[in-house]
Short mmCIF file of C-alpha atoms and ligand atoms in Angstrom, two decimals:
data_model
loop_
_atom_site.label_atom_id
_atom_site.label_comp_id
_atom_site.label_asym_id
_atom_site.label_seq_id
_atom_site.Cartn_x
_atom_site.Cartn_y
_atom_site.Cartn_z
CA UNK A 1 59.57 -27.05 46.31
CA UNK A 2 60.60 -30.54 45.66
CA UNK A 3 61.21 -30.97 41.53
CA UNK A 4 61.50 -34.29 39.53
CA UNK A 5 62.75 -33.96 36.16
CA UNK A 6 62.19 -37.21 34.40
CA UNK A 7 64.16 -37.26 31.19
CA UNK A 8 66.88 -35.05 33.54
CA UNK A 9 69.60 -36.05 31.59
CA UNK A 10 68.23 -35.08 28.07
CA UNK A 11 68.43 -32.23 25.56
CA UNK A 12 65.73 -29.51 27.33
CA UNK A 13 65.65 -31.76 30.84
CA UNK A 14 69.28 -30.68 31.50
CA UNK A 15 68.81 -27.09 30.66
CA UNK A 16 65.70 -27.11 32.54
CA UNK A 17 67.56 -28.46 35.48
CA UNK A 18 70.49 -26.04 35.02
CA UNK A 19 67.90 -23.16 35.22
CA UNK A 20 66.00 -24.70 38.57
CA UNK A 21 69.42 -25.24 40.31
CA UNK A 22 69.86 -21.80 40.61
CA UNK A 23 66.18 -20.80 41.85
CA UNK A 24 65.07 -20.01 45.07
CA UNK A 25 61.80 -22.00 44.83
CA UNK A 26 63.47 -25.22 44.21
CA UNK A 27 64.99 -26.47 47.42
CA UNK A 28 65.62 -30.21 46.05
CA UNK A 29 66.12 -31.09 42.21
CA UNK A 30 65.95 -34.56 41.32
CA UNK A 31 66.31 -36.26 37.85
CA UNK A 32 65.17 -39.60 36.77
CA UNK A 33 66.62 -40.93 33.78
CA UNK A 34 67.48 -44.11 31.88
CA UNK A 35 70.03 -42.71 29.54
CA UNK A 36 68.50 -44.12 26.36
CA UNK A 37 68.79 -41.04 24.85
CA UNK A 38 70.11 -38.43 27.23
CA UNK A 39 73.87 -38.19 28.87
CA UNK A 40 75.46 -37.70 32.36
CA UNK A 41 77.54 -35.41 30.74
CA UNK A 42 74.87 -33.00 30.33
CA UNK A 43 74.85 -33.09 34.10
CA UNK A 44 78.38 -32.19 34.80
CA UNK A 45 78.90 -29.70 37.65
CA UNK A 46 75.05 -29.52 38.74
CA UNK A 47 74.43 -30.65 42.38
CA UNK A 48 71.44 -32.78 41.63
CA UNK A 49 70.43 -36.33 42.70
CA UNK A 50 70.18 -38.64 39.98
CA UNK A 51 68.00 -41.43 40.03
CA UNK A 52 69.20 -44.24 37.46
CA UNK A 53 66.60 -46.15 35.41
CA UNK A 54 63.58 -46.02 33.76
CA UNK A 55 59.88 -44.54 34.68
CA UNK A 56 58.41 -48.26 33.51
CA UNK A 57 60.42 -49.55 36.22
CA UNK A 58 57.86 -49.36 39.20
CA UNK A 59 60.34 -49.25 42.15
CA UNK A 60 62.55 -46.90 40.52
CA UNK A 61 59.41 -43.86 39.89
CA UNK A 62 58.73 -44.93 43.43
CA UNK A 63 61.82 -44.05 45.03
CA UNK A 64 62.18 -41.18 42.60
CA UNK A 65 58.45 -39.30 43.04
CA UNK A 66 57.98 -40.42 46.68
CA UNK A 67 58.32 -36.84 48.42
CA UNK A 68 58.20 -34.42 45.24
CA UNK A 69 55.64 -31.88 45.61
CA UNK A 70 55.92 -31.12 41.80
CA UNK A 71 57.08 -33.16 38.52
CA UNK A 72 58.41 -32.16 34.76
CA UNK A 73 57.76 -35.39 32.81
CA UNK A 74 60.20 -34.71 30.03
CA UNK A 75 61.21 -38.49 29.37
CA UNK A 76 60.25 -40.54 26.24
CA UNK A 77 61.72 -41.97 23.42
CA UNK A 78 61.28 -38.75 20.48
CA UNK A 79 61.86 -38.61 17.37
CA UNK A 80 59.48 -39.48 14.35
CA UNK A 81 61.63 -41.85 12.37
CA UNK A 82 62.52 -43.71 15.53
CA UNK A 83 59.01 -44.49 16.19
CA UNK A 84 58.17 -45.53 12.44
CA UNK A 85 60.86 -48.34 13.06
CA UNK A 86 59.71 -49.11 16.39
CA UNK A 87 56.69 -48.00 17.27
CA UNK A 88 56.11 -50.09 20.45
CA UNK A 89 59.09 -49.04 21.98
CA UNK A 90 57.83 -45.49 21.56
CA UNK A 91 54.30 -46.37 22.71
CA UNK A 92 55.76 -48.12 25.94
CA UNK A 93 57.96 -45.25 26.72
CA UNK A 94 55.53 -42.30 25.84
CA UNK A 95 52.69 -43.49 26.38
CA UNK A 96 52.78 -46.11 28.82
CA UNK A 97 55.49 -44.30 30.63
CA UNK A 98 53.18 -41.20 30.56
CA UNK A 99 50.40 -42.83 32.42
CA UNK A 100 52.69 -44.44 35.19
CA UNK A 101 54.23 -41.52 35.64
CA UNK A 102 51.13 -39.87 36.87
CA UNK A 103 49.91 -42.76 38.51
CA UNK A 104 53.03 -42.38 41.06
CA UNK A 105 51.94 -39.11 41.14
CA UNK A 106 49.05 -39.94 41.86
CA UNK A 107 49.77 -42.36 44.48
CA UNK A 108 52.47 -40.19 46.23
CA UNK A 109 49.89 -36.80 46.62
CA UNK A 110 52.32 -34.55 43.97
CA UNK A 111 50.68 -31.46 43.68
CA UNK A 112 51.53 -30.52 40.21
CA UNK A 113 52.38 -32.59 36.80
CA UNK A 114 53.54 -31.00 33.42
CA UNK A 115 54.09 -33.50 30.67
CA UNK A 116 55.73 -32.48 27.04
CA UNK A 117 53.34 -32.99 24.43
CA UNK A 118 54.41 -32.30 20.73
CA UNK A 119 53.29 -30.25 17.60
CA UNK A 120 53.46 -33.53 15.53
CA UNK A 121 50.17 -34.43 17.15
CA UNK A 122 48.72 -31.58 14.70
CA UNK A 123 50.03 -34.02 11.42
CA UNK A 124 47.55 -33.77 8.84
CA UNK A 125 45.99 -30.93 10.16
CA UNK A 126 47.44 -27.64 7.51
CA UNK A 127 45.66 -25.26 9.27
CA UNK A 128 47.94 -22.08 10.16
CA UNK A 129 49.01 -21.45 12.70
CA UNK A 130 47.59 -24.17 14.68
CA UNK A 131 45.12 -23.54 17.73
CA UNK A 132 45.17 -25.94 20.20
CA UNK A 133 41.39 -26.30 19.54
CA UNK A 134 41.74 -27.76 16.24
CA UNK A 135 41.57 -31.59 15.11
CA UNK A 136 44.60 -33.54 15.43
CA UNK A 137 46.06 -35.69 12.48
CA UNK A 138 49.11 -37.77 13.92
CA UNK A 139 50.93 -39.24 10.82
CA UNK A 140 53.55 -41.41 12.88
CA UNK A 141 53.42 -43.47 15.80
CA UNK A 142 55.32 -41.38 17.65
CA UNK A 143 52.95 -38.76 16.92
CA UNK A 144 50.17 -41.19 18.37
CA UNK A 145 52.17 -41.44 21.63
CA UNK A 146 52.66 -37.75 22.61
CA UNK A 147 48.60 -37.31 21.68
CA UNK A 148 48.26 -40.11 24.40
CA UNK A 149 50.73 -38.70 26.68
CA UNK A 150 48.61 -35.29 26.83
CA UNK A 151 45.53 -36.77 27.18
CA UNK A 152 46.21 -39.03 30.26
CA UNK A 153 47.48 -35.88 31.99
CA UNK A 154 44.54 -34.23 31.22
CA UNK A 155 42.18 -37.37 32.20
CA UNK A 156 44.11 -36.84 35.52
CA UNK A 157 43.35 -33.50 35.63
CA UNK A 158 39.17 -34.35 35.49
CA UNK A 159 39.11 -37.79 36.71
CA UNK A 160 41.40 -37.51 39.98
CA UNK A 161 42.06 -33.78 40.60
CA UNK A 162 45.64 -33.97 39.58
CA UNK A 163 46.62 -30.36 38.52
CA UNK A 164 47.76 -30.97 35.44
CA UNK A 165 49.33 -28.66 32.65
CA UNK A 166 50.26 -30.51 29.24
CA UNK A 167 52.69 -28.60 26.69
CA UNK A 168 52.60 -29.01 23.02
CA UNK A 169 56.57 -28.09 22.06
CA UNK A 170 57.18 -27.16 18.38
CA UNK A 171 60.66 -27.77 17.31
CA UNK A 172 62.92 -26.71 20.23
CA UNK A 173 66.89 -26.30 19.66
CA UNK A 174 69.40 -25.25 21.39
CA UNK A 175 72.88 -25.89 23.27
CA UNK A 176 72.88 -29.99 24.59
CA UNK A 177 70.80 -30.97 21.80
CA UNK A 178 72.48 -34.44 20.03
CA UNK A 179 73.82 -34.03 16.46
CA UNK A 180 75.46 -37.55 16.53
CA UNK A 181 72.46 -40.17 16.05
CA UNK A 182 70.27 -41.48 13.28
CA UNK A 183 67.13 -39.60 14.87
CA UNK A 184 69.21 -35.94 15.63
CA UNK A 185 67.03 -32.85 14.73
CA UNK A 186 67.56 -30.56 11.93
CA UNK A 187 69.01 -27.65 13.82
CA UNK A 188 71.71 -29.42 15.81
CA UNK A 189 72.91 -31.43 12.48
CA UNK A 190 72.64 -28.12 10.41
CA UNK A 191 75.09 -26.52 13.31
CA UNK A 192 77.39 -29.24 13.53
CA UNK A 193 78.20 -29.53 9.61
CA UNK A 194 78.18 -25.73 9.24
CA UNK A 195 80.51 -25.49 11.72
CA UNK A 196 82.57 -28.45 10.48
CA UNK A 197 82.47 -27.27 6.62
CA UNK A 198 80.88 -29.96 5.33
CA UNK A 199 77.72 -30.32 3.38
CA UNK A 200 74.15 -29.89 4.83
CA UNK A 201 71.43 -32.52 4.58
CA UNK A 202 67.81 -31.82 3.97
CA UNK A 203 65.22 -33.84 3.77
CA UNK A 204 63.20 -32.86 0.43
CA UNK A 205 63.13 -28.99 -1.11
CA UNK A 206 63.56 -27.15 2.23
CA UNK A 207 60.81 -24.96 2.11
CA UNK A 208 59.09 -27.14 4.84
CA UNK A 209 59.15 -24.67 7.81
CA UNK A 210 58.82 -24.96 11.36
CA UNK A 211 58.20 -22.82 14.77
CA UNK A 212 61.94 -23.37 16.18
CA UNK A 213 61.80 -22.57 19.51
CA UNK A 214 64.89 -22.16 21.80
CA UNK A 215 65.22 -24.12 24.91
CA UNK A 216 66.01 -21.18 27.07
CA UNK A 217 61.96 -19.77 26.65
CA UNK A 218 61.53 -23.47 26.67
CA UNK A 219 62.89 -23.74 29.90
CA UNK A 220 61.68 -20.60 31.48
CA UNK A 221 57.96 -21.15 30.90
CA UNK A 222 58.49 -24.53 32.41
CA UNK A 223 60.13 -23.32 35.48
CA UNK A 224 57.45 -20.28 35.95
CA UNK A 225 54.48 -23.08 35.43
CA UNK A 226 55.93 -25.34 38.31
CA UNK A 227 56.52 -21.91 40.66
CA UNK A 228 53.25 -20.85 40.13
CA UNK A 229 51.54 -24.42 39.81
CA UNK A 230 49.81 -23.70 36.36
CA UNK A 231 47.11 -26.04 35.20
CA UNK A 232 44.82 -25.87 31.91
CA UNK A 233 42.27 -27.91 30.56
CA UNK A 234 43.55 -28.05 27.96
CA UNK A 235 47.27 -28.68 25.71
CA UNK A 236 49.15 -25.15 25.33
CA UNK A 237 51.11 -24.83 22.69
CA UNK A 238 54.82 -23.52 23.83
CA UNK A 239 56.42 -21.67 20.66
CA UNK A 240 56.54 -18.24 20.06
CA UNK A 241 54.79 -18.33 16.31
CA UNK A 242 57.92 -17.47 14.46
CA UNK A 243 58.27 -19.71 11.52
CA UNK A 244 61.07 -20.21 9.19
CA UNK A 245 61.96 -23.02 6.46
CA UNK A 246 65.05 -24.81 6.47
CA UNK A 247 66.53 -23.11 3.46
CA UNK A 248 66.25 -19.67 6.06
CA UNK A 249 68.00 -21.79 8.41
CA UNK A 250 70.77 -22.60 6.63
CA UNK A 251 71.24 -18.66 5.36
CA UNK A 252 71.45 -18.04 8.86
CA UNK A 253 73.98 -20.50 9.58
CA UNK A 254 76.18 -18.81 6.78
CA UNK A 255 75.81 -15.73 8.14
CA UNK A 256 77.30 -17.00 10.92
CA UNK A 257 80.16 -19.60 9.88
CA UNK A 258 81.43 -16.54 7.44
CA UNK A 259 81.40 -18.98 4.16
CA UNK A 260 78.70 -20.68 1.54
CA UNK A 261 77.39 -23.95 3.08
CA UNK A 262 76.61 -26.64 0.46
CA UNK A 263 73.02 -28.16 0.34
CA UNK A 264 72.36 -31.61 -0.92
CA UNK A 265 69.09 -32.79 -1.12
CA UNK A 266 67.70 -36.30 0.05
CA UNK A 267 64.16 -37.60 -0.55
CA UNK A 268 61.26 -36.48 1.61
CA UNK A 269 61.04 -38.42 5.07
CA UNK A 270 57.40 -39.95 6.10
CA UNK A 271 55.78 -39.04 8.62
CA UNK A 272 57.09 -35.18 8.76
CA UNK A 273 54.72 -32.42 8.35
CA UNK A 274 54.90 -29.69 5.61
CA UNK A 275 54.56 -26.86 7.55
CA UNK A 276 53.91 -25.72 11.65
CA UNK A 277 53.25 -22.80 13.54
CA UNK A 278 51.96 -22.50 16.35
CA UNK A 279 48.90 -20.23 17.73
CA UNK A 280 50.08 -18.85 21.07
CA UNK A 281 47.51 -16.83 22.11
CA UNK A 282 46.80 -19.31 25.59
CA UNK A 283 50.49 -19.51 26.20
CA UNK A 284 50.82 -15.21 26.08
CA UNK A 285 47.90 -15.46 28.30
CA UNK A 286 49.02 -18.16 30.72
CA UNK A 287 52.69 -16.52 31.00
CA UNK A 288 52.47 -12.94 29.74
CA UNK A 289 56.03 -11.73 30.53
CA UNK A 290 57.91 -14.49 29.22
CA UNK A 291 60.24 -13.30 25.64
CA UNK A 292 61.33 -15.48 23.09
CA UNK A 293 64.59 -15.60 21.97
CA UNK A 294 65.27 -14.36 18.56
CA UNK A 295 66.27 -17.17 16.07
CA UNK A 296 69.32 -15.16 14.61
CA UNK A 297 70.49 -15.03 18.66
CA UNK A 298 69.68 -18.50 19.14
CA UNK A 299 71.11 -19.96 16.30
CA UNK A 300 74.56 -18.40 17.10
CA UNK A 301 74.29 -19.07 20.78
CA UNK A 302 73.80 -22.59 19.90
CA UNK A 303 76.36 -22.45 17.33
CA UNK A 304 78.61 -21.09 19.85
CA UNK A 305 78.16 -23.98 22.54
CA UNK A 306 78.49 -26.38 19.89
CA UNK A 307 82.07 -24.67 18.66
CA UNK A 308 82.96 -24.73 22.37
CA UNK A 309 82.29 -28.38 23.36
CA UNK A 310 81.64 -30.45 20.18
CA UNK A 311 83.64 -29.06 17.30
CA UNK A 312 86.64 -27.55 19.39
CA UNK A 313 87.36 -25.31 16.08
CA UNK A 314 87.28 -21.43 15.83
CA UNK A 315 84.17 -20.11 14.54
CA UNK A 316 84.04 -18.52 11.61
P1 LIG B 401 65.92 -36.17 24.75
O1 LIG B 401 65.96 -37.48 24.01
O2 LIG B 401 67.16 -35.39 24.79
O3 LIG B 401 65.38 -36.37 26.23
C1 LIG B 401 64.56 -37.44 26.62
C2 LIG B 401 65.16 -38.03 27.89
O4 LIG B 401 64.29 -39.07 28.36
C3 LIG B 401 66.53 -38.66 27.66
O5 LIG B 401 67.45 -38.20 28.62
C4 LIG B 401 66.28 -40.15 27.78
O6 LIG B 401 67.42 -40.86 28.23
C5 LIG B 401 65.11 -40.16 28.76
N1 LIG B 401 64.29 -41.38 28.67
C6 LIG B 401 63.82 -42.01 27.57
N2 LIG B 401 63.10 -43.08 27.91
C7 LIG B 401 63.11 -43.14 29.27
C8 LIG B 401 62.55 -44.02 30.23
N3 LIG B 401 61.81 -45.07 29.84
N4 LIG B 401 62.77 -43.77 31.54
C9 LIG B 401 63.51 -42.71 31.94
N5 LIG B 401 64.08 -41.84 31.08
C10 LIG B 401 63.87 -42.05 29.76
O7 LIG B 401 64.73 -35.34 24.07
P2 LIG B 401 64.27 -33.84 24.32
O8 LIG B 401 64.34 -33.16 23.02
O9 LIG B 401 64.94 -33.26 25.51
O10 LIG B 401 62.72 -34.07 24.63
C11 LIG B 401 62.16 -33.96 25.92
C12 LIG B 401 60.64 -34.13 25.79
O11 LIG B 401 60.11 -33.12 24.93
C13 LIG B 401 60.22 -35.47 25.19
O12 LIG B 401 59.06 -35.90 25.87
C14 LIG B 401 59.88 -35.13 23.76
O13 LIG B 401 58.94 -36.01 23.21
C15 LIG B 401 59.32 -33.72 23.92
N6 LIG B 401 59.42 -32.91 22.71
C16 LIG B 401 60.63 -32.44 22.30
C17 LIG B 401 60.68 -31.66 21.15
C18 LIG B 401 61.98 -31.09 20.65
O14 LIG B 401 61.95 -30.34 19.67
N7 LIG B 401 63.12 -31.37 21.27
C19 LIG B 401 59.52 -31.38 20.42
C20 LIG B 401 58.31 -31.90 20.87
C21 LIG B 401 58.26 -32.64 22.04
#
């Protein structure tokens, strides 16, 4: 099989290509990337071809998708707080970039598509956890754009015959993730200041709670849905219906740094949900043999990468 990975060079596109590198169904890997928010660094060592620029550049998804026989559309601009102070940029990339992205797919006969969708299109919604038959809220624009980004894939799916398959992540973590912008996640910031003794951020009380989900089940669904070409008519949700709040986190983190970590509480960010969790009853279904990874053994694994190549300090 012939793989593109567009957002290659991101947080979950460069574990997912470390994982196909070493499989015996992908005979050629290729990434597509503009580096807005990914690195070439997360690259280093894999024998991969690397196409530079961005998926709203026609020529360049041309010359990248011409030839692939399946695509992981992982590119996009994420991050809620990003899109509330640009949301067009996030609608271009997302959503826009979304639909041309299976347009050249279109175009150039792929057989398979599977675009990353997000939990944040569940916003307003509390039900718990969330089936992926429920209504969806968005409360941010970026929200907007990953509801938009599923549904063309799954317009492709009916209108063309595209096999399709569009995955709603939850809050996925895990080694490669950035700590070091404005828009990081609350795991990989959490890590790095736990790990560098210095006091933890979080947005409002901390009870708000999420489905974290580690990029190695991340990645191995992924890889098993392009092997076996899975499609749905639907948005799956990908996490494993294990939610903690961030105060859990943090005791977590403590357990493994060895020492107290000091909390200091910030105002409440818009646009973030309360609480999510997914249901996962089509996922188990759709990939039956596939384990999540414990957040205790994920949270140290990370914790370990990020000792290793960020913090350069011994842990603990
Ligand atoms: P990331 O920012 O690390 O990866 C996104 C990649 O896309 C980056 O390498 C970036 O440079 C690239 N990119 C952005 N705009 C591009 C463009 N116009 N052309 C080509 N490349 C472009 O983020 P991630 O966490 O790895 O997220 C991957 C996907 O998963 C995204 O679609 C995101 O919306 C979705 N998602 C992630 C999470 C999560 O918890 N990490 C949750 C829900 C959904």
């Amino acid at each position: 099989m012939r793989l593109l990975i567009t957002g290659g060079a991101g947080f979950i596109g460069s574990n997912l290509a470390r994982l196909a590198v070493g499989d015996p169904a992908v005979a050629d890997l290729r990434i597509l990337d503009d580096l807005a928010t990914g690195t070439m660094s997360n690259l280093d060592g894999l024998d991969v071809r690397v196409v530079p620029g961005s998926i709203l550049d026609d020529q360049v998804l041309d010359d990248a998708v011409r030839g692939c026989d399946a695509i992981v559309h992982l590119a996009a601009l994420p991050s809620v707080p990003r899109s509330l102070r640009d949301p067009v940029s996030s609608h271009h990339a997302n959503a826009t970039g979304t639909l041309r992205v299976l347009e050249a797919a279109r175009h150039h006969g792929v057989g398979h598509v599977v675009v990353a969708s997000s939990s944040s299109v569940y916003g307003a919604n509390p039900t718990l956890p969330k089936p992926e038959l429920t209504w969806t809220g968005p409360l941010s624009p970026y929200a907007v754009s990953k509801l938009a980004t599923e549904a063309y894939a799954i317009a492709h799916q009916v209108s063309y015959g595209l096999p399709t398959l569009a995955f709603r992540f939850f809050n996925v973590y895990g080694p490669r993730q950035r700590h070091d912008h404005a828009y990081a996640a609350v795991v990989p910031r959490f890590v790095h200041a736990a790990l560098r003794d210095e006091p933890i951020e979080i947005y409002g009380d901390g009870r708000q709670s999420r489905d974290f989900t580690h990029v190695r089940g991340v990645c191995a669904i992924l890889l098993d849905a392009v092997r076996r070409r899975v499609s749905h008519p639907h948005p799956v949700n990908l996490a494993f219906g294990v939610r903690v709040d961030l105060l859990t986190v943090v005791a977590e983190l403590e357990q493994i740094v060895g020492r107290r970590i000091v909390r200091r509480h910030q105002a409440p960010r818009a646009g973030d949900v309360r609480h999510s969790e997914a249901d996962n009853r089509v996922l188990r279904e759709l990939f039956p043999q596939v384990r999540p990874v414990p957040l205790k053994e994920g949270l140290r694994e990370t914790a370990e990468w990020f000792q290793t190549n960020v913090v350069k300090q011994p842990l603990g």
